[in-house]
Amino acid sequence: MKNIHCPIPYTCMTIISGNEAKVCNVGHDIFSSKIDENSNLQNLWYDNIKKKRQEYKNGAIPLYCKKCYENEAIKIKSRRMRFLKFNKHFKFDETEPTLQYLNINFSNICDLDCLMCSSQFSSKWIKNDKELINKFSFRSDVKPYLKINKIPYSFIDQIKINELVFVEIKGGEPFIDP
Protein backbone atom coordinates (compact mmCIF):
# COMPACT_ATOMS: atom_id res chain seq x y z
CA MET A 1 0.00 0.00 0.00
CA LYS A 2 1.30 3.46 -0.90
CA ASN A 3 1.88 6.08 1.74
CA ILE A 4 -1.23 8.20 2.30
CA HIS A 5 -0.70 11.93 1.84
CA CYS A 6 -3.65 12.79 4.08
CA PRO A 7 -6.37 10.84 5.92
CA ILE A 8 -9.09 13.38 5.03
CA PRO A 9 -10.35 11.79 1.76
CA TYR A 10 -10.61 8.42 3.51
CA THR A 11 -12.32 9.51 6.71
CA CYS A 12 -13.87 12.98 6.43
CA MET A 13 -16.77 14.86 4.94
CA THR A 14 -17.69 18.52 5.26
CA ILE A 15 -21.21 19.82 4.70
CA ILE A 16 -21.24 23.57 4.38
CA SER A 17 -24.06 26.09 4.50
CA GLY A 18 -26.14 25.82 1.39
CA ASN A 19 -26.26 22.02 1.81
CA GLU A 20 -23.17 21.37 -0.26
CA ALA A 21 -20.83 18.45 0.45
CA LYS A 22 -17.05 18.69 0.28
CA VAL A 23 -14.17 16.35 1.05
CA CYS A 24 -12.47 19.00 3.19
CA ASN A 25 -13.48 22.44 4.37
CA VAL A 26 -10.21 23.93 3.06
CA GLY A 27 -10.55 22.91 -0.60
CA HIS A 28 -12.95 24.20 -3.22
CA ASP A 29 -14.20 20.77 -4.19
CA ILE A 30 -17.96 20.73 -3.86
CA PHE A 31 -18.84 17.30 -5.18
CA SER A 32 -22.58 17.23 -5.15
CA SER A 33 -25.59 19.15 -6.14
CA LYS A 34 -27.48 20.48 -3.16
CA ILE A 35 -28.17 17.89 -0.50
CA ASP A 36 -31.92 17.39 -0.35
CA GLU A 37 -34.39 14.84 1.02
CA ASN A 38 -33.51 12.46 -1.84
CA SER A 39 -29.72 12.58 -1.35
CA ASN A 40 -28.04 9.31 -0.60
CA LEU A 41 -25.01 9.41 1.70
CA GLN A 42 -23.64 6.17 0.24
CA ASN A 43 -23.62 7.62 -3.28
CA LEU A 44 -22.46 11.02 -2.14
CA TRP A 45 -19.50 10.19 0.07
CA TYR A 46 -18.52 6.59 -0.42
CA ASP A 47 -18.99 6.37 -4.18
CA ASN A 48 -18.70 9.93 -5.47
CA ILE A 49 -15.16 10.60 -4.27
CA LYS A 50 -13.64 7.25 -5.33
CA LYS A 51 -11.96 9.09 -8.20
CA LYS A 52 -10.43 11.61 -5.80
CA ARG A 53 -9.09 8.79 -3.62
CA GLN A 54 -7.70 7.11 -6.74
CA GLU A 55 -5.57 10.22 -7.38
CA TYR A 56 -3.92 9.63 -4.00
CA LYS A 57 -3.31 5.98 -4.79
CA ASN A 58 -1.58 7.08 -7.99
CA GLY A 59 0.68 9.40 -6.00
CA ALA A 60 -0.90 12.64 -7.25
CA ILE A 61 -2.05 15.57 -5.17
CA PRO A 62 -5.74 16.11 -5.99
CA LEU A 63 -6.86 19.61 -6.88
CA TYR A 64 -8.90 19.90 -3.68
CA CYS A 65 -5.69 19.30 -1.66
CA LYS A 66 -3.57 21.98 -3.32
CA LYS A 67 -4.41 24.64 -0.69
CA CYS A 68 -2.79 22.61 2.08
CA TYR A 69 0.37 22.11 0.06
CA GLU A 70 0.44 25.81 -0.87
CA ASN A 71 0.18 26.73 2.83
CA GLU A 72 2.90 24.27 3.79
CA ALA A 73 5.21 25.69 1.10
CA ILE A 74 5.08 29.08 2.85
CA LYS A 75 5.34 27.55 6.34
CA ILE A 76 1.67 27.88 7.31
CA LYS A 77 0.28 24.96 9.29
CA SER A 78 -2.25 23.22 7.07
CA ARG A 79 -5.36 21.20 7.86
CA ARG A 80 -3.55 18.18 6.40
CA MET A 81 -0.73 18.60 8.95
CA ARG A 82 -3.24 18.89 11.82
CA PHE A 83 -5.02 15.72 10.68
CA LEU A 84 -1.76 13.80 10.38
CA LYS A 85 -1.06 14.64 14.04
CA PHE A 86 -4.21 12.91 15.26
CA ASN A 87 -4.15 10.29 12.55
CA LYS A 88 -3.80 7.57 15.21
CA HIS A 89 -7.43 8.15 16.22
CA PHE A 90 -8.69 7.04 12.81
CA LYS A 91 -9.03 3.41 11.79
CA PHE A 92 -8.88 3.19 8.03
CA ASP A 93 -7.18 1.79 5.01
CA GLU A 94 -7.21 2.78 1.37
CA THR A 95 -9.47 -0.07 0.31
CA GLU A 96 -12.27 0.53 2.80
CA PRO A 97 -12.87 4.19 3.65
CA THR A 98 -15.28 4.91 6.50
CA LEU A 99 -16.77 8.25 7.41
CA GLN A 100 -15.22 9.00 10.81
CA TYR A 101 -14.95 12.80 10.85
CA LEU A 102 -18.00 14.90 10.07
CA ASN A 103 -17.77 18.67 9.79
CA ILE A 104 -21.37 19.78 9.39
CA ASN A 105 -23.37 22.97 9.19
CA PHE A 106 -26.92 21.83 9.88
CA SER A 107 -28.30 25.19 8.79
CA ASN A 108 -27.59 28.89 8.55
CA ILE A 109 -30.17 29.73 11.24
CA CYS A 110 -28.62 32.35 13.50
CA ASP A 111 -29.83 35.26 15.61
CA LEU A 112 -26.65 37.32 15.15
CA ASP A 113 -25.48 39.53 12.31
CA CYS A 114 -21.77 39.69 13.12
CA LEU A 115 -19.76 42.06 10.97
CA MET A 116 -17.50 39.37 9.49
CA CYS A 117 -20.38 37.07 8.54
CA SER A 118 -22.91 36.77 5.71
CA SER A 119 -26.20 35.07 4.94
CA GLN A 120 -24.24 31.92 4.09
CA PHE A 121 -23.78 31.32 7.83
CA SER A 122 -26.39 33.60 9.42
CA SER A 123 -30.07 33.90 8.54
CA LYS A 124 -30.04 37.24 10.34
CA TRP A 125 -27.81 38.54 7.50
CA ILE A 126 -30.32 37.67 4.72
CA LYS A 127 -32.09 41.03 4.91
CA ASN A 128 -28.76 42.92 5.03
CA ASP A 129 -27.29 40.97 2.13
CA LYS A 130 -30.36 41.57 -0.03
CA GLU A 131 -29.73 45.30 0.40
CA LEU A 132 -25.92 45.16 0.07
CA ILE A 133 -25.63 42.72 -2.81
CA ASN A 134 -26.50 45.33 -5.43
CA LYS A 135 -24.33 48.04 -3.89
CA PHE A 136 -21.12 46.10 -3.31
CA SER A 137 -19.71 43.57 -5.75
CA PHE A 138 -17.77 41.75 -3.00
CA ARG A 139 -21.12 40.56 -1.60
CA SER A 140 -22.19 38.87 -4.87
CA ASP A 141 -20.89 35.47 -3.68
CA VAL A 142 -23.76 35.24 -1.17
CA LYS A 143 -26.53 35.12 -3.82
CA PRO A 144 -27.13 31.36 -3.34
CA TYR A 145 -27.61 31.84 0.42
CA LEU A 146 -30.39 34.42 0.54
CA LYS A 147 -32.73 31.95 2.23
CA ILE A 148 -32.63 29.53 5.15
CA ASN A 149 -30.79 26.31 4.27
CA LYS A 150 -31.29 23.20 6.41
CA ILE A 151 -29.92 19.66 6.05
CA PRO A 152 -32.94 17.33 5.66
CA TYR A 153 -33.55 14.81 8.44
CA SER A 154 -33.69 12.03 5.84
CA PHE A 155 -30.03 12.73 5.06
CA ILE A 156 -28.96 13.07 8.70
CA ASP A 157 -30.58 9.70 9.47
CA GLN A 158 -28.17 8.01 7.02
CA ILE A 159 -25.06 9.00 9.02
CA LYS A 160 -23.60 6.01 10.84
CA ILE A 161 -23.09 7.61 14.23
CA ASN A 162 -21.25 4.56 15.63
CA GLU A 163 -18.47 5.00 13.01
CA LEU A 164 -17.83 8.66 13.82
CA VAL A 165 -14.76 9.53 15.88
CA PHE A 166 -15.05 13.33 15.58
CA VAL A 167 -18.02 15.58 14.86
CA GLU A 168 -17.62 19.29 14.29
CA ILE A 169 -21.01 21.04 14.43
CA LYS A 170 -21.29 24.53 13.04
CA GLY A 171 -24.03 26.80 11.83
CA GLY A 172 -25.57 29.34 11.96
CA GLU A 173 -25.98 28.99 15.66
CA PRO A 174 -26.44 25.29 16.43
CA PHE A 175 -28.13 25.95 19.78
CA ILE A 176 -31.08 27.85 18.28
CA ASP A 177 -31.66 25.53 15.34
CA PRO A 178 -34.71 23.36 16.12
mmCIF file with all atom_site columns, C-alpha atoms in Angstrom:
data_model
loop_
_atom_site.group_PDB
_atom_site.id
_atom_site.type_symbol
_atom_site.label_atom_id
_atom_site.label_alt_id
_atom_site.label_comp_id
_atom_site.label_asym_id
_atom_site.label_entity_id
_atom_site.label_seq_id
_atom_site.pdbx_PDB_ins_code
_atom_site.Cartn_x
_atom_site.Cartn_y
_atom_site.Cartn_z
_atom_site.occupancy
_atom_site.B_iso_or_equiv
_atom_site.pdbx_formal_charge
_atom_site.auth_seq_id
_atom_site.auth_comp_id
_atom_site.auth_asym_id
_atom_site.auth_atom_id
_atom_site.pdbx_PDB_model_num
ATOM 1   C CA . MET A 1 1   ? 0.000   0.000  0.000  1.00 0.00 ? 1   MET A CA 1
ATOM 2   C CA . LYS A 1 2   ? 1.302   3.460  -0.900 1.00 0.00 ? 2   LYS A CA 1
ATOM 3   C CA . ASN A 1 3   ? 1.884   6.081  1.742  1.00 0.00 ? 3   ASN A CA 1
ATOM 4   C CA . ILE A 1 4   ? -1.234  8.201  2.296  1.00 0.00 ? 4   ILE A CA 1
ATOM 5   C CA . HIS A 1 5   ? -0.701  11.927 1.840  1.00 0.00 ? 5   HIS A CA 1
ATOM 6   C CA . CYS A 1 6   ? -3.648  12.788 4.077  1.00 0.00 ? 6   CYS A CA 1
ATOM 7   C CA . PRO A 1 7   ? -6.375  10.845 5.917  1.00 0.00 ? 7   PRO A CA 1
ATOM 8   C CA . ILE A 1 8   ? -9.092  13.380 5.032  1.00 0.00 ? 8   ILE A CA 1
ATOM 9   C CA . PRO A 1 9   ? -10.351 11.790 1.763  1.00 0.00 ? 9   PRO A CA 1
ATOM 10  C CA . TYR A 1 10  ? -10.605 8.422  3.510  1.00 0.00 ? 10  TYR A CA 1
ATOM 11  C CA . THR A 1 11  ? -12.320 9.513  6.706  1.00 0.00 ? 11  THR A CA 1
ATOM 12  C CA . CYS A 1 12  ? -13.874 12.975 6.428  1.00 0.00 ? 12  CYS A CA 1
ATOM 13  C CA . MET A 1 13  ? -16.768 14.860 4.936  1.00 0.00 ? 13  MET A CA 1
ATOM 14  C CA . THR A 1 14  ? -17.693 18.520 5.257  1.00 0.00 ? 14  THR A CA 1
ATOM 15  C CA . ILE A 1 15  ? -21.205 19.816 4.700  1.00 0.00 ? 15  ILE A CA 1
ATOM 16  C CA . ILE A 1 16  ? -21.238 23.572 4.382  1.00 0.00 ? 16  ILE A CA 1
ATOM 17  C CA . SER A 1 17  ? -24.063 26.089 4.495  1.00 0.00 ? 17  SER A CA 1
ATOM 18  C CA . GLY A 1 18  ? -26.141 25.820 1.388  1.00 0.00 ? 18  GLY A CA 1
ATOM 19  C CA . ASN A 1 19  ? -26.264 22.024 1.812  1.00 0.00 ? 19  ASN A CA 1
ATOM 20  C CA . GLU A 1 20  ? -23.166 21.371 -0.262 1.00 0.00 ? 20  GLU A CA 1
ATOM 21  C CA . ALA A 1 21  ? -20.826 18.451 0.446  1.00 0.00 ? 21  ALA A CA 1
ATOM 22  C CA . LYS A 1 22  ? -17.045 18.694 0.282  1.00 0.00 ? 22  LYS A CA 1
ATOM 23  C CA . VAL A 1 23  ? -14.173 16.353 1.054  1.00 0.00 ? 23  VAL A CA 1
ATOM 24  C CA . CYS A 1 24  ? -12.473 19.001 3.186  1.00 0.00 ? 24  CYS A CA 1
ATOM 25  C CA . ASN A 1 25  ? -13.484 22.439 4.374  1.00 0.00 ? 25  ASN A CA 1
ATOM 26  C CA . VAL A 1 26  ? -10.208 23.926 3.056  1.00 0.00 ? 26  VAL A CA 1
ATOM 27  C CA . GLY A 1 27  ? -10.547 22.912 -0.598 1.00 0.00 ? 27  GLY A CA 1
ATOM 28  C CA . HIS A 1 28  ? -12.948 24.195 -3.223 1.00 0.00 ? 28  HIS A CA 1
ATOM 29  C CA . ASP A 1 29  ? -14.198 20.767 -4.187 1.00 0.00 ? 29  ASP A CA 1
ATOM 30  C CA . ILE A 1 30  ? -17.962 20.732 -3.856 1.00 0.00 ? 30  ILE A CA 1
ATOM 31  C CA . PHE A 1 31  ? -18.837 17.295 -5.178 1.00 0.00 ? 31  PHE A CA 1
ATOM 32  C CA . SER A 1 32  ? -22.579 17.231 -5.146 1.00 0.00 ? 32  SER A CA 1
ATOM 33  C CA . SER A 1 33  ? -25.590 19.149 -6.138 1.00 0.00 ? 33  SER A CA 1
ATOM 34  C CA . LYS A 1 34  ? -27.477 20.481 -3.159 1.00 0.00 ? 34  LYS A CA 1
ATOM 35  C CA . ILE A 1 35  ? -28.173 17.886 -0.501 1.00 0.00 ? 35  ILE A CA 1
ATOM 36  C CA . ASP A 1 36  ? -31.919 17.391 -0.346 1.00 0.00 ? 36  ASP A CA 1
ATOM 37  C CA . GLU A 1 37  ? -34.391 14.841 1.025  1.00 0.00 ? 37  GLU A CA 1
ATOM 38  C CA . ASN A 1 38  ? -33.513 12.463 -1.837 1.00 0.00 ? 38  ASN A CA 1
ATOM 39  C CA . SER A 1 39  ? -29.725 12.583 -1.349 1.00 0.00 ? 39  SER A CA 1
ATOM 40  C CA . ASN A 1 40  ? -28.037 9.308  -0.603 1.00 0.00 ? 40  ASN A CA 1
ATOM 41  C CA . LEU A 1 41  ? -25.010 9.407  1.698  1.00 0.00 ? 41  LEU A CA 1
ATOM 42  C CA . GLN A 1 42  ? -23.637 6.170  0.238  1.00 0.00 ? 42  GLN A CA 1
ATOM 43  C CA . ASN A 1 43  ? -23.616 7.619  -3.276 1.00 0.00 ? 43  ASN A CA 1
ATOM 44  C CA . LEU A 1 44  ? -22.464 11.020 -2.139 1.00 0.00 ? 44  LEU A CA 1
ATOM 45  C CA . TRP A 1 45  ? -19.504 10.192 0.072  1.00 0.00 ? 45  TRP A CA 1
ATOM 46  C CA . TYR A 1 46  ? -18.519 6.585  -0.419 1.00 0.00 ? 46  TYR A CA 1
ATOM 47  C CA . ASP A 1 47  ? -18.987 6.370  -4.184 1.00 0.00 ? 47  ASP A CA 1
ATOM 48  C CA . ASN A 1 48  ? -18.700 9.925  -5.468 1.00 0.00 ? 48  ASN A CA 1
ATOM 49  C CA . ILE A 1 49  ? -15.155 10.596 -4.274 1.00 0.00 ? 49  ILE A CA 1
ATOM 50  C CA . LYS A 1 50  ? -13.640 7.252  -5.327 1.00 0.00 ? 50  LYS A CA 1
ATOM 51  C CA . LYS A 1 51  ? -11.959 9.089  -8.202 1.00 0.00 ? 51  LYS A CA 1
ATOM 52  C CA . LYS A 1 52  ? -10.426 11.608 -5.803 1.00 0.00 ? 52  LYS A CA 1
ATOM 53  C CA . ARG A 1 53  ? -9.086  8.788  -3.622 1.00 0.00 ? 53  ARG A CA 1
ATOM 54  C CA . GLN A 1 54  ? -7.697  7.111  -6.737 1.00 0.00 ? 54  GLN A CA 1
ATOM 55  C CA . GLU A 1 55  ? -5.569  10.217 -7.381 1.00 0.00 ? 55  GLU A CA 1
ATOM 56  C CA . TYR A 1 56  ? -3.919  9.630  -4.002 1.00 0.00 ? 56  TYR A CA 1
ATOM 57  C CA . LYS A 1 57  ? -3.307  5.983  -4.786 1.00 0.00 ? 57  LYS A CA 1
ATOM 58  C CA . ASN A 1 58  ? -1.584  7.080  -7.991 1.00 0.00 ? 58  ASN A CA 1
ATOM 59  C CA . GLY A 1 59  ? 0.678   9.398  -5.998 1.00 0.00 ? 59  GLY A CA 1
ATOM 60  C CA . ALA A 1 60  ? -0.901  12.638 -7.255 1.00 0.00 ? 60  ALA A CA 1
ATOM 61  C CA . ILE A 1 61  ? -2.046  15.572 -5.167 1.00 0.00 ? 61  ILE A CA 1
ATOM 62  C CA . PRO A 1 62  ? -5.736  16.110 -5.991 1.00 0.00 ? 62  PRO A CA 1
ATOM 63  C CA . LEU A 1 63  ? -6.864  19.611 -6.883 1.00 0.00 ? 63  LEU A CA 1
ATOM 64  C CA . TYR A 1 64  ? -8.905  19.901 -3.681 1.00 0.00 ? 64  TYR A CA 1
ATOM 65  C CA . CYS A 1 65  ? -5.693  19.303 -1.657 1.00 0.00 ? 65  CYS A CA 1
ATOM 66  C CA . LYS A 1 66  ? -3.572  21.979 -3.320 1.00 0.00 ? 66  LYS A CA 1
ATOM 67  C CA . LYS A 1 67  ? -4.406  24.641 -0.692 1.00 0.00 ? 67  LYS A CA 1
ATOM 68  C CA . CYS A 1 68  ? -2.785  22.606 2.080  1.00 0.00 ? 68  CYS A CA 1
ATOM 69  C CA . TYR A 1 69  ? 0.371   22.106 0.060  1.00 0.00 ? 69  TYR A CA 1
ATOM 70  C CA . GLU A 1 70  ? 0.444   25.813 -0.870 1.00 0.00 ? 70  GLU A CA 1
ATOM 71  C CA . ASN A 1 71  ? 0.177   26.726 2.829  1.00 0.00 ? 71  ASN A CA 1
ATOM 72  C CA . GLU A 1 72  ? 2.899   24.269 3.787  1.00 0.00 ? 72  GLU A CA 1
ATOM 73  C CA . ALA A 1 73  ? 5.214   25.690 1.105  1.00 0.00 ? 73  ALA A CA 1
ATOM 74  C CA . ILE A 1 74  ? 5.075   29.079 2.853  1.00 0.00 ? 74  ILE A CA 1
ATOM 75  C CA . LYS A 1 75  ? 5.341   27.551 6.344  1.00 0.00 ? 75  LYS A CA 1
ATOM 76  C CA . ILE A 1 76  ? 1.670   27.883 7.310  1.00 0.00 ? 76  ILE A CA 1
ATOM 77  C CA . LYS A 1 77  ? 0.283   24.958 9.291  1.00 0.00 ? 77  LYS A CA 1
ATOM 78  C CA . SER A 1 78  ? -2.254  23.216 7.068  1.00 0.00 ? 78  SER A CA 1
ATOM 79  C CA . ARG A 1 79  ? -5.355  21.203 7.860  1.00 0.00 ? 79  ARG A CA 1
ATOM 80  C CA . ARG A 1 80  ? -3.546  18.182 6.396  1.00 0.00 ? 80  ARG A CA 1
ATOM 81  C CA . MET A 1 81  ? -0.733  18.596 8.946  1.00 0.00 ? 81  MET A CA 1
ATOM 82  C CA . ARG A 1 82  ? -3.238  18.894 11.816 1.00 0.00 ? 82  ARG A CA 1
ATOM 83  C CA . PHE A 1 83  ? -5.021  15.719 10.678 1.00 0.00 ? 83  PHE A CA 1
ATOM 84  C CA . LEU A 1 84  ? -1.760  13.800 10.381 1.00 0.00 ? 84  LEU A CA 1
ATOM 85  C CA . LYS A 1 85  ? -1.063  14.645 14.039 1.00 0.00 ? 85  LYS A CA 1
ATOM 86  C CA . PHE A 1 86  ? -4.214  12.909 15.262 1.00 0.00 ? 86  PHE A CA 1
ATOM 87  C CA . ASN A 1 87  ? -4.147  10.285 12.548 1.00 0.00 ? 87  ASN A CA 1
ATOM 88  C CA . LYS A 1 88  ? -3.805  7.570  15.212 1.00 0.00 ? 88  LYS A CA 1
ATOM 89  C CA . HIS A 1 89  ? -7.432  8.146  16.219 1.00 0.00 ? 89  HIS A CA 1
ATOM 90  C CA . PHE A 1 90  ? -8.694  7.036  12.813 1.00 0.00 ? 90  PHE A CA 1
ATOM 91  C CA . LYS A 1 91  ? -9.029  3.408  11.790 1.00 0.00 ? 91  LYS A CA 1
ATOM 92  C CA . PHE A 1 92  ? -8.875  3.185  8.034  1.00 0.00 ? 92  PHE A CA 1
ATOM 93  C CA . ASP A 1 93  ? -7.178  1.789  5.012  1.00 0.00 ? 93  ASP A CA 1
ATOM 94  C CA . GLU A 1 94  ? -7.213  2.779  1.365  1.00 0.00 ? 94  GLU A CA 1
ATOM 95  C CA . THR A 1 95  ? -9.473  -0.074 0.315  1.00 0.00 ? 95  THR A CA 1
ATOM 96  C CA . GLU A 1 96  ? -12.266 0.526  2.798  1.00 0.00 ? 96  GLU A CA 1
ATOM 97  C CA . PRO A 1 97  ? -12.871 4.188  3.653  1.00 0.00 ? 97  PRO A CA 1
ATOM 98  C CA . THR A 1 98  ? -15.279 4.915  6.496  1.00 0.00 ? 98  THR A CA 1
ATOM 99  C CA . LEU A 1 99  ? -16.775 8.252  7.413  1.00 0.00 ? 99  LEU A CA 1
ATOM 100 C CA . GLN A 1 100 ? -15.225 8.997  10.811 1.00 0.00 ? 100 GLN A CA 1
ATOM 101 C CA . TYR A 1 101 ? -14.951 12.804 10.848 1.00 0.00 ? 101 TYR A CA 1
ATOM 102 C CA . LEU A 1 102 ? -17.997 14.896 10.066 1.00 0.00 ? 102 LEU A CA 1
ATOM 103 C CA . ASN A 1 103 ? -17.770 18.668 9.793  1.00 0.00 ? 103 ASN A CA 1
ATOM 104 C CA . ILE A 1 104 ? -21.373 19.780 9.395  1.00 0.00 ? 104 ILE A CA 1
ATOM 105 C CA . ASN A 1 105 ? -23.371 22.971 9.188  1.00 0.00 ? 105 ASN A CA 1
ATOM 106 C CA . PHE A 1 106 ? -26.923 21.828 9.881  1.00 0.00 ? 106 PHE A CA 1
ATOM 107 C CA . SER A 1 107 ? -28.304 25.195 8.788  1.00 0.00 ? 107 SER A CA 1
ATOM 108 C CA . ASN A 1 108 ? -27.592 28.892 8.551  1.00 0.00 ? 108 ASN A CA 1
ATOM 109 C CA . ILE A 1 109 ? -30.171 29.725 11.237 1.00 0.00 ? 109 ILE A CA 1
ATOM 110 C CA . CYS A 1 110 ? -28.618 32.349 13.498 1.00 0.00 ? 110 CYS A CA 1
ATOM 111 C CA . ASP A 1 111 ? -29.831 35.255 15.612 1.00 0.00 ? 111 ASP A CA 1
ATOM 112 C CA . LEU A 1 112 ? -26.650 37.323 15.145 1.00 0.00 ? 112 LEU A CA 1
ATOM 113 C CA . ASP A 1 113 ? -25.477 39.532 12.311 1.00 0.00 ? 113 ASP A CA 1
ATOM 114 C CA . CYS A 1 114 ? -21.769 39.692 13.118 1.00 0.00 ? 114 CYS A CA 1
ATOM 115 C CA . LEU A 1 115 ? -19.759 42.060 10.967 1.00 0.00 ? 115 LEU A CA 1
ATOM 116 C CA . MET A 1 116 ? -17.496 39.367 9.493  1.00 0.00 ? 116 MET A CA 1
ATOM 117 C CA . CYS A 1 117 ? -20.379 37.072 8.543  1.00 0.00 ? 117 CYS A CA 1
ATOM 118 C CA . SER A 1 118 ? -22.909 36.771 5.714  1.00 0.00 ? 118 SER A CA 1
ATOM 119 C CA . SER A 1 119 ? -26.204 35.075 4.936  1.00 0.00 ? 119 SER A CA 1
ATOM 120 C CA . GLN A 1 120 ? -24.244 31.922 4.095  1.00 0.00 ? 120 GLN A CA 1
ATOM 121 C CA . PHE A 1 121 ? -23.781 31.318 7.828  1.00 0.00 ? 121 PHE A CA 1
ATOM 122 C CA . SER A 1 122 ? -26.394 33.596 9.415  1.00 0.00 ? 122 SER A CA 1
ATOM 123 C CA . SER A 1 123 ? -30.067 33.904 8.539  1.00 0.00 ? 123 SER A CA 1
ATOM 124 C CA . LYS A 1 124 ? -30.043 37.242 10.340 1.00 0.00 ? 124 LYS A CA 1
ATOM 125 C CA . TRP A 1 125 ? -27.812 38.542 7.504  1.00 0.00 ? 125 TRP A CA 1
ATOM 126 C CA . ILE A 1 126 ? -30.317 37.669 4.724  1.00 0.00 ? 126 ILE A CA 1
ATOM 127 C CA . LYS A 1 127 ? -32.086 41.029 4.911  1.00 0.00 ? 127 LYS A CA 1
ATOM 128 C CA . ASN A 1 128 ? -28.763 42.919 5.034  1.00 0.00 ? 128 ASN A CA 1
ATOM 129 C CA . ASP A 1 129 ? -27.294 40.968 2.131  1.00 0.00 ? 129 ASP A CA 1
ATOM 130 C CA . LYS A 1 130 ? -30.357 41.566 -0.032 1.00 0.00 ? 130 LYS A CA 1
ATOM 131 C CA . GLU A 1 131 ? -29.727 45.302 0.403  1.00 0.00 ? 131 GLU A CA 1
ATOM 132 C CA . LEU A 1 132 ? -25.917 45.165 0.072  1.00 0.00 ? 132 LEU A CA 1
ATOM 133 C CA . ILE A 1 133 ? -25.631 42.715 -2.809 1.00 0.00 ? 133 ILE A CA 1
ATOM 134 C CA . ASN A 1 134 ? -26.498 45.332 -5.432 1.00 0.00 ? 134 ASN A CA 1
ATOM 135 C CA . LYS A 1 135 ? -24.334 48.038 -3.891 1.00 0.00 ? 135 LYS A CA 1
ATOM 136 C CA . PHE A 1 136 ? -21.118 46.102 -3.309 1.00 0.00 ? 136 PHE A CA 1
ATOM 137 C CA . SER A 1 137 ? -19.712 43.565 -5.752 1.00 0.00 ? 137 SER A CA 1
ATOM 138 C CA . PHE A 1 138 ? -17.772 41.746 -3.000 1.00 0.00 ? 138 PHE A CA 1
ATOM 139 C CA . ARG A 1 139 ? -21.123 40.560 -1.603 1.00 0.00 ? 139 ARG A CA 1
ATOM 140 C CA . SER A 1 140 ? -22.186 38.870 -4.869 1.00 0.00 ? 140 SER A CA 1
ATOM 141 C CA . ASP A 1 141 ? -20.893 35.472 -3.679 1.00 0.00 ? 141 ASP A CA 1
ATOM 142 C CA . VAL A 1 142 ? -23.759 35.244 -1.170 1.00 0.00 ? 142 VAL A CA 1
ATOM 143 C CA . LYS A 1 143 ? -26.531 35.123 -3.819 1.00 0.00 ? 143 LYS A CA 1
ATOM 144 C CA . PRO A 1 144 ? -27.132 31.357 -3.344 1.00 0.00 ? 144 PRO A CA 1
ATOM 145 C CA . TYR A 1 145 ? -27.609 31.836 0.419  1.00 0.00 ? 145 TYR A CA 1
ATOM 146 C CA . LEU A 1 146 ? -30.391 34.424 0.544  1.00 0.00 ? 146 LEU A CA 1
ATOM 147 C CA . LYS A 1 147 ? -32.727 31.955 2.229  1.00 0.00 ? 147 LYS A CA 1
ATOM 148 C CA . ILE A 1 148 ? -32.632 29.527 5.147  1.00 0.00 ? 148 ILE A CA 1
ATOM 149 C CA . ASN A 1 149 ? -30.789 26.308 4.269  1.00 0.00 ? 149 ASN A CA 1
ATOM 150 C CA . LYS A 1 150 ? -31.286 23.196 6.414  1.00 0.00 ? 150 LYS A CA 1
ATOM 151 C CA . ILE A 1 151 ? -29.920 19.659 6.046  1.00 0.00 ? 151 ILE A CA 1
ATOM 152 C CA . PRO A 1 152 ? -32.936 17.326 5.657  1.00 0.00 ? 152 PRO A CA 1
ATOM 153 C CA . TYR A 1 153 ? -33.554 14.814 8.439  1.00 0.00 ? 153 TYR A CA 1
ATOM 154 C CA . SER A 1 154 ? -33.685 12.032 5.845  1.00 0.00 ? 154 SER A CA 1
ATOM 155 C CA . PHE A 1 155 ? -30.027 12.734 5.058  1.00 0.00 ? 155 PHE A CA 1
ATOM 156 C CA . ILE A 1 156 ? -28.962 13.074 8.705  1.00 0.00 ? 156 ILE A CA 1
ATOM 157 C CA . ASP A 1 157 ? -30.584 9.703  9.470  1.00 0.00 ? 157 ASP A CA 1
ATOM 158 C CA . GLN A 1 158 ? -28.168 8.008  7.024  1.00 0.00 ? 158 GLN A CA 1
ATOM 159 C CA . ILE A 1 159 ? -25.064 9.004  9.018  1.00 0.00 ? 159 ILE A CA 1
ATOM 160 C CA . LYS A 1 160 ? -23.596 6.013  10.838 1.00 0.00 ? 160 LYS A CA 1
ATOM 161 C CA . ILE A 1 161 ? -23.091 7.610  14.234 1.00 0.00 ? 161 ILE A CA 1
ATOM 162 C CA . ASN A 1 162 ? -21.255 4.563  15.629 1.00 0.00 ? 162 ASN A CA 1
ATOM 163 C CA . GLU A 1 163 ? -18.468 5.000  13.007 1.00 0.00 ? 163 GLU A CA 1
ATOM 164 C CA . LEU A 1 164 ? -17.831 8.662  13.825 1.00 0.00 ? 164 LEU A CA 1
ATOM 165 C CA . VAL A 1 165 ? -14.765 9.533  15.882 1.00 0.00 ? 165 VAL A CA 1
ATOM 166 C CA . PHE A 1 166 ? -15.048 13.334 15.577 1.00 0.00 ? 166 PHE A CA 1
ATOM 167 C CA . VAL A 1 167 ? -18.022 15.577 14.858 1.00 0.00 ? 167 VAL A CA 1
ATOM 168 C CA . GLU A 1 168 ? -17.621 19.292 14.293 1.00 0.00 ? 168 GLU A CA 1
ATOM 169 C CA . ILE A 1 169 ? -21.007 21.040 14.431 1.00 0.00 ? 169 ILE A CA 1
ATOM 170 C CA . LYS A 1 170 ? -21.293 24.532 13.044 1.00 0.00 ? 170 LYS A CA 1
ATOM 171 C CA . GLY A 1 171 ? -24.029 26.801 11.826 1.00 0.00 ? 171 GLY A CA 1
ATOM 172 C CA . GLY A 1 172 ? -25.572 29.336 11.960 1.00 0.00 ? 172 GLY A CA 1
ATOM 173 C CA . GLU A 1 173 ? -25.981 28.992 15.661 1.00 0.00 ? 173 GLU A CA 1
ATOM 174 C CA . PRO A 1 174 ? -26.443 25.287 16.431 1.00 0.00 ? 174 PRO A CA 1
ATOM 175 C CA . PHE A 1 175 ? -28.129 25.953 19.785 1.00 0.00 ? 175 PHE A CA 1
ATOM 176 C CA . ILE A 1 176 ? -31.077 27.855 18.278 1.00 0.00 ? 176 ILE A CA 1
ATOM 177 C CA . ASP A 1 177 ? -31.656 25.528 15.341 1.00 0.00 ? 177 ASP A CA 1
ATOM 178 C CA . PRO A 1 178 ? -34.705 23.365 16.117 1.00 0.00 ? 178 PRO A CA 1
#
